[in-house]
Coordinates of C-alpha atoms and ligand atoms in Angstrom, one line a residue:
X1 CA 29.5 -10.4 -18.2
X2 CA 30.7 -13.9 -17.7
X3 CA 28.9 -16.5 -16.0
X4 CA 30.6 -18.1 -13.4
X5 CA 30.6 -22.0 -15.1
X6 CA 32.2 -20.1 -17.9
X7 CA 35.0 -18.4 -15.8
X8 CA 35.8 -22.2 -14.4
X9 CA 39.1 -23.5 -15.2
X10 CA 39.6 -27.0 -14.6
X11 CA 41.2 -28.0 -10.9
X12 CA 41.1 -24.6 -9.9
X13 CA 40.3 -24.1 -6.2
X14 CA 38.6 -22.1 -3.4
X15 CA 39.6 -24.3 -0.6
X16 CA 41.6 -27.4 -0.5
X17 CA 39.3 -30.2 2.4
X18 CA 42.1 -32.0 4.3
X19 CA 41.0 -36.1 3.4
X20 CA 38.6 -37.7 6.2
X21 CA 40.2 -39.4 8.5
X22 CA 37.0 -41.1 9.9
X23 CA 35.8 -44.2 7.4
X24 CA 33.0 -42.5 5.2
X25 CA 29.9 -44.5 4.4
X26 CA 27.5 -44.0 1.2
X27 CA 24.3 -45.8 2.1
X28 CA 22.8 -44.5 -1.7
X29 CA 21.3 -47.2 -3.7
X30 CA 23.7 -48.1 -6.1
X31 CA 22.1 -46.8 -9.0
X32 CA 21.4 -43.7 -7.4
X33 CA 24.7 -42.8 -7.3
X34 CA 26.3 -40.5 -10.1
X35 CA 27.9 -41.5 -12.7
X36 CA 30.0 -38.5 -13.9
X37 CA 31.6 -36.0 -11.0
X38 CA 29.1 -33.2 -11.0
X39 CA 30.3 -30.0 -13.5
X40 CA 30.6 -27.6 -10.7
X41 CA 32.4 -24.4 -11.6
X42 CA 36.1 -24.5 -10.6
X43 CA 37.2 -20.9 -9.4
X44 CA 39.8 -19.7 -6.7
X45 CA 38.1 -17.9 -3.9
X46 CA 38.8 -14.6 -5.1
X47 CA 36.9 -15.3 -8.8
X48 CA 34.1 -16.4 -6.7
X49 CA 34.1 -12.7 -4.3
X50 CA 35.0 -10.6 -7.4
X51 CA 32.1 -12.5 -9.7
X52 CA 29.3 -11.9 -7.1
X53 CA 30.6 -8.2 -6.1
X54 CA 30.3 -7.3 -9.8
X55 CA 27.0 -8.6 -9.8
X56 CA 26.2 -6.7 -6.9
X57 CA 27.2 -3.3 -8.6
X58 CA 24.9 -3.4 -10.7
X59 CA 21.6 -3.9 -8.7
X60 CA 20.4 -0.6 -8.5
X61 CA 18.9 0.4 -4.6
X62 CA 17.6 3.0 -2.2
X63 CA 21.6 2.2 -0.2
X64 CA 23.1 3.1 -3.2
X65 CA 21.1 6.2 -5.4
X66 CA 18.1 8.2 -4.5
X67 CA 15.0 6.0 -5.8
X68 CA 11.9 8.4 -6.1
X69 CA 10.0 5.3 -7.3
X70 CA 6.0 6.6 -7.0
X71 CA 3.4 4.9 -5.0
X72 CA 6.1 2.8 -3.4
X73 CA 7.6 4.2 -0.8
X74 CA 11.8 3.2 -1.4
X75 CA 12.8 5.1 1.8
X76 CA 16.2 4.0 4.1
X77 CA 15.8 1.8 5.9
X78 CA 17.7 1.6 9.5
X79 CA 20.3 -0.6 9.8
X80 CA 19.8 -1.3 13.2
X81 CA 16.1 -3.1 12.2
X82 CA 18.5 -5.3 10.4
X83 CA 21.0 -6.2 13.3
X84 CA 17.6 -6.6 16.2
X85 CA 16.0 -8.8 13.4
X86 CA 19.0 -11.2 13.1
X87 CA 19.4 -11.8 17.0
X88 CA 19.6 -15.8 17.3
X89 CA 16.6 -15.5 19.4
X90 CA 14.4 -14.2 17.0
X91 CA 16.1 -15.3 14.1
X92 CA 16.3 -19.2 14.9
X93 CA 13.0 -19.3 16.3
X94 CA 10.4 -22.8 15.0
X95 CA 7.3 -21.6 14.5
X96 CA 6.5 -24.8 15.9
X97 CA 8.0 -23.9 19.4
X98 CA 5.8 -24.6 21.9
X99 CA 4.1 -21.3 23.0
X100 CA 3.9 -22.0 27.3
X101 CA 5.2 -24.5 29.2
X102 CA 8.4 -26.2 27.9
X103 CA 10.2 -24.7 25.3
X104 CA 7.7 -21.7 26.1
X105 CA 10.6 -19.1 27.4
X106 CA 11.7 -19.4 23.5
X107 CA 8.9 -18.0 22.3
X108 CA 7.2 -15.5 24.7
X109 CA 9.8 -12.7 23.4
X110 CA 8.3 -13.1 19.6
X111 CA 4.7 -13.2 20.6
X112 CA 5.0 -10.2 22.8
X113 CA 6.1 -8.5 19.7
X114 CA 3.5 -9.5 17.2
X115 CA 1.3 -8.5 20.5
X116 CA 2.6 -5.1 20.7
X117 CA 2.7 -4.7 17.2
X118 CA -0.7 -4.7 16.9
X119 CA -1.2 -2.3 19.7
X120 CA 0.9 0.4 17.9
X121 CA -0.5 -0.1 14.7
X122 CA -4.1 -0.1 16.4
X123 CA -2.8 3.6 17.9
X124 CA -1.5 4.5 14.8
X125 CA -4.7 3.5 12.5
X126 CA -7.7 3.9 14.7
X127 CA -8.3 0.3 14.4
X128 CA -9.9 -2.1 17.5
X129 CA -7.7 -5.3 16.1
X130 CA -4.8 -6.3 13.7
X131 CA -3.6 -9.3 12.0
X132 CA 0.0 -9.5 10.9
X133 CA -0.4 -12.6 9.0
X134 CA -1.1 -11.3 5.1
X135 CA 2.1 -11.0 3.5
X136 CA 2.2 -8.3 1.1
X137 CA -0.5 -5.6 0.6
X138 CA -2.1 -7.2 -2.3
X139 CA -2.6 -9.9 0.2
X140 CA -3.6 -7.6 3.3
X141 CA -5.8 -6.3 0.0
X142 CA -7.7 -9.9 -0.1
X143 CA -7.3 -10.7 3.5
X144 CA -9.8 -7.6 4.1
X145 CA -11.9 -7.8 0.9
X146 CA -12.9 -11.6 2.8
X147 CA -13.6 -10.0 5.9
X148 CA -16.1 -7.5 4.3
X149 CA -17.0 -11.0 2.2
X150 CA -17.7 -12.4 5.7
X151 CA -19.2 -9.9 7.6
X152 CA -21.9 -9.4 4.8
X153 CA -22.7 -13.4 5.1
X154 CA -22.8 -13.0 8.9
X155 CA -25.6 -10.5 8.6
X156 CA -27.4 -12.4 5.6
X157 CA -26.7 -9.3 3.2
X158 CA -26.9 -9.9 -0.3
X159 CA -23.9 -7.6 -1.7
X160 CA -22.7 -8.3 -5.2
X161 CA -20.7 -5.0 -5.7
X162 CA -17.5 -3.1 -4.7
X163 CA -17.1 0.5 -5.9
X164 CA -13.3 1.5 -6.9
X165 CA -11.8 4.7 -8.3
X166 CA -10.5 5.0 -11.6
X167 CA -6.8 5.9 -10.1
X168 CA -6.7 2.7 -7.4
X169 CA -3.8 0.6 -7.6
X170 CA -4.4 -1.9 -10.0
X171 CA -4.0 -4.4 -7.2
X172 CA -7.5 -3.2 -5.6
X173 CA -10.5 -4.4 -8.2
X174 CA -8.1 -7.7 -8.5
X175 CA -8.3 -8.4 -4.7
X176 CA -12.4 -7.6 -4.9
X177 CA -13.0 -9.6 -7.9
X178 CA -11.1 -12.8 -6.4
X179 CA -13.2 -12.1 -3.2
X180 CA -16.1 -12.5 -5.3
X181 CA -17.3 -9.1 -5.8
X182 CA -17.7 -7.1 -9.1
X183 CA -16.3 -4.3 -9.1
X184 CA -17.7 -0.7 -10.4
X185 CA -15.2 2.0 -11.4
X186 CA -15.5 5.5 -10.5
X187 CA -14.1 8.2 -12.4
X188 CA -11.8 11.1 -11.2
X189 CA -12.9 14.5 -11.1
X190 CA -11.3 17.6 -12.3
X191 CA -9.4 18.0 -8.8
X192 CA -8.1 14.7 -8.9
X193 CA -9.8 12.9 -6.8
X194 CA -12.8 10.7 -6.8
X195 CA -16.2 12.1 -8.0
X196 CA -18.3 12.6 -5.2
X197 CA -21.4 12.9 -7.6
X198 CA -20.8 9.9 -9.5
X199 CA -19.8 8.1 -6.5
X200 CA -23.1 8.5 -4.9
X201 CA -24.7 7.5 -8.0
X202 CA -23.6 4.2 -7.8
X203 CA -24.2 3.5 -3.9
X204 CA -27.3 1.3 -3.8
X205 CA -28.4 -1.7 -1.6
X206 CA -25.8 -3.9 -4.2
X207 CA -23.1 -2.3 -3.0
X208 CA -20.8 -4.0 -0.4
X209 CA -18.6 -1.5 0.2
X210 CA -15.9 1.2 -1.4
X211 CA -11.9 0.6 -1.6
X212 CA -10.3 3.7 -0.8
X213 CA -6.5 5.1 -1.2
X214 CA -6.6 8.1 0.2
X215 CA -4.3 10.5 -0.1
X216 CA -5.1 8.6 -3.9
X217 CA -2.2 8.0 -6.2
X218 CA -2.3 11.1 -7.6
X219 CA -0.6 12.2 -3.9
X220 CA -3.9 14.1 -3.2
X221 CA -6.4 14.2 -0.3
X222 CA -10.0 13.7 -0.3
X223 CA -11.7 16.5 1.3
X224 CA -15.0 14.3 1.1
X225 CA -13.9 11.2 2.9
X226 CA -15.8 11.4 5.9
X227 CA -19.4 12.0 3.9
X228 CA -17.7 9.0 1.5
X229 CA -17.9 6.5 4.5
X230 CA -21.3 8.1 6.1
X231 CA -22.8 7.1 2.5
X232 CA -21.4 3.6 2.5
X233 CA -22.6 3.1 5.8
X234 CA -26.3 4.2 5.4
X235 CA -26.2 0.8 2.6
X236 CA -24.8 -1.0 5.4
X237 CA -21.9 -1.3 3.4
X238 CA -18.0 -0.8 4.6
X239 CA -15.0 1.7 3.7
X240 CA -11.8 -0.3 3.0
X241 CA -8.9 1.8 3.1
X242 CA -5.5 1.0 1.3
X243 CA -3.4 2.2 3.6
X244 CA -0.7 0.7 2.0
X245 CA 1.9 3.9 1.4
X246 CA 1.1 6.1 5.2
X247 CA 3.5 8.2 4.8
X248 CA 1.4 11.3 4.2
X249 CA -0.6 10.7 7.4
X250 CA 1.0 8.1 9.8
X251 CA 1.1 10.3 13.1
X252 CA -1.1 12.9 12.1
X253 CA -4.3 11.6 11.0
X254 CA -6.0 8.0 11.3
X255 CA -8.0 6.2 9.2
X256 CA -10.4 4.8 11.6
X257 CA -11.2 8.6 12.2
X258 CA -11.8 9.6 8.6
X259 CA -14.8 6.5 9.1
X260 CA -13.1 3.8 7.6
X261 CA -13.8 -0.3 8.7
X262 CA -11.0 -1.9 7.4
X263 CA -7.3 -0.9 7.1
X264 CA -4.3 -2.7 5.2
X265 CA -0.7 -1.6 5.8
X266 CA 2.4 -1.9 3.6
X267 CA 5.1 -2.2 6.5
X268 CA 7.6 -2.5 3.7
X269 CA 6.9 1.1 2.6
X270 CA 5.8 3.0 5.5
X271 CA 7.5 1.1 8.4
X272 CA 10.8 0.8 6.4
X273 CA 11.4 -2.7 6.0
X274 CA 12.9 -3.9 3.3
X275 CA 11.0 -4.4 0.0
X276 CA 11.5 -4.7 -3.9
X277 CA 12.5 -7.7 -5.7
X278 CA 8.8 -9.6 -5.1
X279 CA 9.7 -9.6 -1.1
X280 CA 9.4 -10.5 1.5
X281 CA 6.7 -8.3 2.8
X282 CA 4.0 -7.5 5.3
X283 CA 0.1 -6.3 4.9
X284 CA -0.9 -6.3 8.3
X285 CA -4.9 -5.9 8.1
X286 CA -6.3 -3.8 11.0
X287 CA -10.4 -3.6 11.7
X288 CA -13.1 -1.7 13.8
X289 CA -14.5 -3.4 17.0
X290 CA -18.0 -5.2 14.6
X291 CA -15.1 -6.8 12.7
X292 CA -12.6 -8.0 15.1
X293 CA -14.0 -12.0 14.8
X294 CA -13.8 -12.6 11.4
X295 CA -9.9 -11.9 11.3
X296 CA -7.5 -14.6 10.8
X297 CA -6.8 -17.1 13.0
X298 CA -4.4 -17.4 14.8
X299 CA -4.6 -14.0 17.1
X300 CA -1.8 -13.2 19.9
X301 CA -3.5 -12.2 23.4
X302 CA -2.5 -11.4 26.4
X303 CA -3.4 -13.8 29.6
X304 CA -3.9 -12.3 32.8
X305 CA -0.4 -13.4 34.5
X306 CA 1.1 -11.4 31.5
X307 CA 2.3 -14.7 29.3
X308 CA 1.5 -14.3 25.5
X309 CA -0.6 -17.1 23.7
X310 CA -2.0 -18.0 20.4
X311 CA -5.6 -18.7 20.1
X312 CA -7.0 -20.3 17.7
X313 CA -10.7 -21.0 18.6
X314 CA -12.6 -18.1 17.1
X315 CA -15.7 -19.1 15.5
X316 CA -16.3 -16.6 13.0
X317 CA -12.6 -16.1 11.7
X318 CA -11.9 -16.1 8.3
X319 CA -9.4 -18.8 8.8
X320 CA -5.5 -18.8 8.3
X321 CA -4.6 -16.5 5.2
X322 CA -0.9 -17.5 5.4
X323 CA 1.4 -20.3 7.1
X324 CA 1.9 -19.6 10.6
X325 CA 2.1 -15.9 11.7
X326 CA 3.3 -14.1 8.3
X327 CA 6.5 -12.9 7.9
X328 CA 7.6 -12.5 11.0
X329 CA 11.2 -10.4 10.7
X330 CA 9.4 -7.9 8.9
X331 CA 6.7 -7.0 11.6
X332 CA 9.9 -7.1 14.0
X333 CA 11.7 -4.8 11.5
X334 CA 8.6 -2.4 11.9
X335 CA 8.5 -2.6 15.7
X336 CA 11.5 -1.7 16.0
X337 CA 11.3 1.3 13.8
X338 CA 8.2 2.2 15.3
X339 CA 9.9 2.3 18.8
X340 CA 12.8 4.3 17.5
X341 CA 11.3 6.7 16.1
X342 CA 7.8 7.3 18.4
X343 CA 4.9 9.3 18.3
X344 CA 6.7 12.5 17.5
X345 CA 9.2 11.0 14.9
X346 CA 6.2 9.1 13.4
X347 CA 4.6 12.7 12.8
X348 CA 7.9 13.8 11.2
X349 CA 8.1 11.2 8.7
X350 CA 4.7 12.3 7.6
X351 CA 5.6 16.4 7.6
X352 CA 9.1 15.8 6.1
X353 CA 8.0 13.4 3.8
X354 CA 5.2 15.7 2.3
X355 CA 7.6 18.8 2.7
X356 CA 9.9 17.0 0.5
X357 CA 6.9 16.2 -2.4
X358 CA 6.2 19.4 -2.3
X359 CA 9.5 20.8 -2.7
X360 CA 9.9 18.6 -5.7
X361 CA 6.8 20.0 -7.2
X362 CA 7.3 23.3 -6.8
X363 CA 11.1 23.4 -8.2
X364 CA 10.2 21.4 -11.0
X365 CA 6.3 23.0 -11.6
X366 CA 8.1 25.4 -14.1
X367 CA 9.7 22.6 -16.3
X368 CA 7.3 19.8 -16.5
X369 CA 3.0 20.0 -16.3
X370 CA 1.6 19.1 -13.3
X371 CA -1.3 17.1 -13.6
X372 CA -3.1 18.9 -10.9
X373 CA -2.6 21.8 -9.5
X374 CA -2.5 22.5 -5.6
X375 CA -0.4 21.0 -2.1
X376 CA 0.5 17.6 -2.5
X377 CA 0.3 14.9 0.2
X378 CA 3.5 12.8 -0.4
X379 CA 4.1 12.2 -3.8
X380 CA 3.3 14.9 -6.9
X381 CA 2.5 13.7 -10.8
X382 CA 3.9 15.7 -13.6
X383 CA 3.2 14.7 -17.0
X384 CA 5.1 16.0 -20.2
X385 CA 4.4 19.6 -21.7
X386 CA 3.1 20.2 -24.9
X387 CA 5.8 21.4 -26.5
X388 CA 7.7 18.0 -25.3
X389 CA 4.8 16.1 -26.7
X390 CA 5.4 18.1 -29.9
X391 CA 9.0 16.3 -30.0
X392 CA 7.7 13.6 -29.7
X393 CA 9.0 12.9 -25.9
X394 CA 7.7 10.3 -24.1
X395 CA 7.6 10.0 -19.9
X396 CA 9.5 6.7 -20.7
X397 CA 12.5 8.8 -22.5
X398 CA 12.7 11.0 -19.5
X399 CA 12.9 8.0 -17.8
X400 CA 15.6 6.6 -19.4
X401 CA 17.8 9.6 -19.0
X402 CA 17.0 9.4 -15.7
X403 CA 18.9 6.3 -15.3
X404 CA 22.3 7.5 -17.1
X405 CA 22.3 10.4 -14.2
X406 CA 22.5 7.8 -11.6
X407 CA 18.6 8.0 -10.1
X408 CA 16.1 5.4 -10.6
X409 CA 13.3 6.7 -12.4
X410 CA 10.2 8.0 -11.4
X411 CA 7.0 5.5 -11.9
X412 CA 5.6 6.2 -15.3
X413 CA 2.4 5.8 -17.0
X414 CA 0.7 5.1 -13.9
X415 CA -1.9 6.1 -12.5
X416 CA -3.7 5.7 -15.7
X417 CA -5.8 8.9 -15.2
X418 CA -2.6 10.8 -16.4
X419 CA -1.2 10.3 -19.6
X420 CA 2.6 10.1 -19.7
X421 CA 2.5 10.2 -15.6
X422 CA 5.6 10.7 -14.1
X423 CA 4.9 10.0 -10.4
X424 CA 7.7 11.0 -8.0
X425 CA 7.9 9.9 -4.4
X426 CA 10.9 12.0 -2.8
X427 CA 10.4 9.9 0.6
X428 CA 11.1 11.7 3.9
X429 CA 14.5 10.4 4.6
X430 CA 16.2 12.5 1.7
X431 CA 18.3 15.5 1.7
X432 CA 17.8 18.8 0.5
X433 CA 21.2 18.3 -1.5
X434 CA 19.5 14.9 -2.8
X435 CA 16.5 16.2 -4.1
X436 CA 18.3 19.2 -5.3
X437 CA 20.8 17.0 -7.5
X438 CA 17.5 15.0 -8.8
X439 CA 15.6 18.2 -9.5
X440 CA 18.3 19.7 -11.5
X441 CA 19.1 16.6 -13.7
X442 CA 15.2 16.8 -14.4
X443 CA 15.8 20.3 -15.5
X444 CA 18.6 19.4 -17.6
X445 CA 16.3 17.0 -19.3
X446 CA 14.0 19.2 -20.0
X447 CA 16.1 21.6 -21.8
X448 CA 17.2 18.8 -23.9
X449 CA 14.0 17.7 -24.9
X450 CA 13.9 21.3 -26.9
X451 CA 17.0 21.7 -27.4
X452 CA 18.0 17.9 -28.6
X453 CA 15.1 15.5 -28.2
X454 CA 17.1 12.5 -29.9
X455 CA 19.7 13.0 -27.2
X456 CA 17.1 11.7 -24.6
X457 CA 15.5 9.0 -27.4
X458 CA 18.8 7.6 -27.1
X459 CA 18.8 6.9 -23.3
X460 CA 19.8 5.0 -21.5
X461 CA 23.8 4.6 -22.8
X462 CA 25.4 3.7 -19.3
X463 CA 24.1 0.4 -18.7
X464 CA 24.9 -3.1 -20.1
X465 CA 21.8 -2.6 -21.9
X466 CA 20.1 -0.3 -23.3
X467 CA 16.4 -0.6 -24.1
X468 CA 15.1 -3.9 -23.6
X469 CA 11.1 -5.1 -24.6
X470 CA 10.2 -4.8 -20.6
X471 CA 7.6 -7.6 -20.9
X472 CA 10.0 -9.9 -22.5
X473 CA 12.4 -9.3 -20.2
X474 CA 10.3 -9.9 -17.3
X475 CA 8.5 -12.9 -18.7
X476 CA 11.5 -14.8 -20.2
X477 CA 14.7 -13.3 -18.0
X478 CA 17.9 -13.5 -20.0
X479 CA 20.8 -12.2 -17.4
X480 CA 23.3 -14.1 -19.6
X481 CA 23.1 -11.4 -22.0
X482 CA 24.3 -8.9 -19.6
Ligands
LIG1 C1 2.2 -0.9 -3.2 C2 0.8 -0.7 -3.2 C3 -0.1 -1.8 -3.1 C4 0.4 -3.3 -3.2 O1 1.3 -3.7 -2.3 P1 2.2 -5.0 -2.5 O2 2.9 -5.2 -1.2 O3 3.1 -4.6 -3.7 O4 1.3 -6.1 -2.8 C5 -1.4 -1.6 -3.0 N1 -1.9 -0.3 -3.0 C6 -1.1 0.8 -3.1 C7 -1.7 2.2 -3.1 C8 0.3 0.6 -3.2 O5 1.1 1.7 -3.3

């Protein structure tokens, strides 16, 4: 495809500005001033809407094809989050707007919501306090690894060490190492979720706490997680639970119950605000009563003649961990969706999204290998069969000929614990017909890679290009070549 300076013809024309008929003064420095007219592109309007709608077909997302992306939750997400979250008032708001007294009435609408906010995602976690400010969940990640950081100074503990299973997202021994901690790795037992034996090996006074995901990335539920956090506790240590994809659990089971201290959220995958694309993104951090000081400054509360304010003077806080109050459309995309949906349509996001996982895994349990056996939570991880490995089929070719059928592939060759992982999250807001159309073009695939393995080797043939080195491409972007 062309790039729009090469499209330019010279004196061509979008709109035509009528002269100024008011004197027009340059108060530039001389030499300042340029030279040479900038080489802007020179296109009619209609080059300009046909050049960007191009562009526009070919970005790939969850409003265009079903995007079972693993461990990242590309659900739909409601339009009408959009339409509340670009209201002038909300929209046009200065962070910098005083919070009372003048200007005051601007902002009272936005505090209340980061207020409430917090109150349903307290409900909704088991948590006594939130912060909305970290803004991603690697952030929320570090945001509560330096809570745990502090709460260990406060109490004059000498912790060095953070234990982590071998299937965490990768994301979790970076935010404990850059908190300070080293970090120990568990392995994965044979049911696919973290050794209970070898965990408890490696609890000793060292040990500041354990980073949990839980249903893991394998889409599987601890059935030891309470005795987990009763063992970290007895170090005085703390259970830090990436809460990052809820989907399995939001409505139906909380955190805070299983015993865990600190909670981070991924609003952009559970709470169906946009994401992809590096952002923007929310990690709200949620934590138990003990914990409640050393969150970030600042905190929305509640004064007794029902205004909203900031406060800032909180001794033991960590500190700010981002300008101002985060990113504040998404946490007001999230309330929203919280509202509209409510307790009971919370729950059904969680049954729906792991009767759809399961439904996957059960129609396609025949065709691929499923790394472990057994009910799902909401996502399942095939890897290839033998006989596929004998052609010398790779998760990445099924991948690929993924693509040409119109679906975004599955997350491959993660979690590590799997070799050539294919990790499918169906999401709860699919159809049956959706899944059904993904399910049988995984079939087909599957055939082929008996019955013509090159077919599949040769993948992907529909797009402007085929198979590009992916670190390359990521590190040294080259669009012009598309
Ligand atoms: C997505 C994800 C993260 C990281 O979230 P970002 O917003 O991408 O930083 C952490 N943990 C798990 C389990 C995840 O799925």
């Amino acid at each position: 495809m062309r790039l729009l300076f090469e499209k330019s013809v010279l004196g061509r024309r979008g709109i035509r500005v009528p002269a100024a008929d008011v004197p027009t003064t340059i108060n530039l420095r001389g030499d300042l001033l340029r030279e040479a007219p900038a080489e802007l592109p020179e296109l009619s309007e209609l080059d300009v809407v046909r050049h960007f709608t191009e562009l526009s077909r070919r970005n790939f997302g969850v409003d265009t094809n079903f995007y079972p992306l693993g461990s990242c939750t590309m659900k739909y997400n409601p339009k009408v989050a959009e339409r509340i979250a670009s209201y002038p008032g909300f929209a046009h708001l200065h962070p910098l707007l005083p919070q009372l007294r003048i200007g005051g009435m601007l902002t009272q609408g936005a505090l209340a919501v980061l207020y409430e906010t917090d109150l349903l995602l307290r409900e909704i976690t088991g948590m006594a306090g939130f912060t909305m400010q970290p803004l991603a969940g690697a952030h929320g990640e570090l945001c509560g690894m330096m809570i745990m950081a502090a709460y260990h100074h406060d109490r004059g503990n000498d912790k060095t060490t953070v234990l982590i299973p071998d299937s965490a997202h990768g994301t979790n021994p970076a935010s404990a190492a850059i908190a300070g901690y080293d970090v120990v790795s568990v392995p994965t037992d044979e049911h696919g979720v973290m050794d209970l034996k070898a965990f408890k090996a490696a609890v000793n006074d060292k040990v500041a706490g354990v980073m949990l995901t839980c249903p893991n990335t394998l889409g599987l539920f601890n059935p030891h997680i309470r005795e987990i956090c009763d063992v970290i506790h007895r170090v005085d240590g703390l259970a830090y639970y990436d809460g990052a994809n809820l989907n399995a659990i939001v409505g139906k089971a909380r955190p805070g119950d299983f015993g865990f201290d600190i909670v981070h959220l991924n609003l952009h995958k559970t709470f169906a605000t946009p994401h992809g694309g590096g952002g923007p993104g929310a990690g709200p951090v949620g934590v138990t009563e003990p914990l409640v000081d050393f969150l970030p400054v600042s905190i929305v509360v509640k004064r007794n003649d029902g205004t909203y304010a900031l406060e800032y003077d909180r001794a033991r806080s960590i500190g700010y961990v981002a300008p101002f109050y985060g990113n504040f459309g998404i946490v007001l995309r999230a309330y929203v969706y919280m509202l509209m949906l409510g307790r009971e349509g919370l729950a059904e996001v969680a049954e729906n999204a792991v009767l759809n996982a399961n439904y996957v895994r059960c129609r396609l349990k025949g065709h691929y290998k499923l790394a472990y056996e057994g009910v799902c939570k909401h996502e399942c991880v095939f890897t290839v069969t033998d006989e596929m490995a004998a052609n010398e089929v790779h998760a990445i070719d099924i991948a690929k000929a993924l693509i040409d059928r119109g679906f975004h592939p599955p997350t491959v060759y993660f979690p590590t614990v799997v070799k050539e992982s294919m990790m499918i999250e169906p999401t709860e807001t699919e159809s049956k017909e959706t899944l059904d159309a993904f399910i049988d073009a995984m079939i087909e695939i599957a055939q082929l890679a008996t019955t013509d393995p090159q077919k599949l080797k040769d993948a992907p043939i529909t797009t402007p290009v085929s198979r590009p080195d992916e670190v390359v491409a990521a590190k040294n972007l080259d669009i012009a070549c598309l």
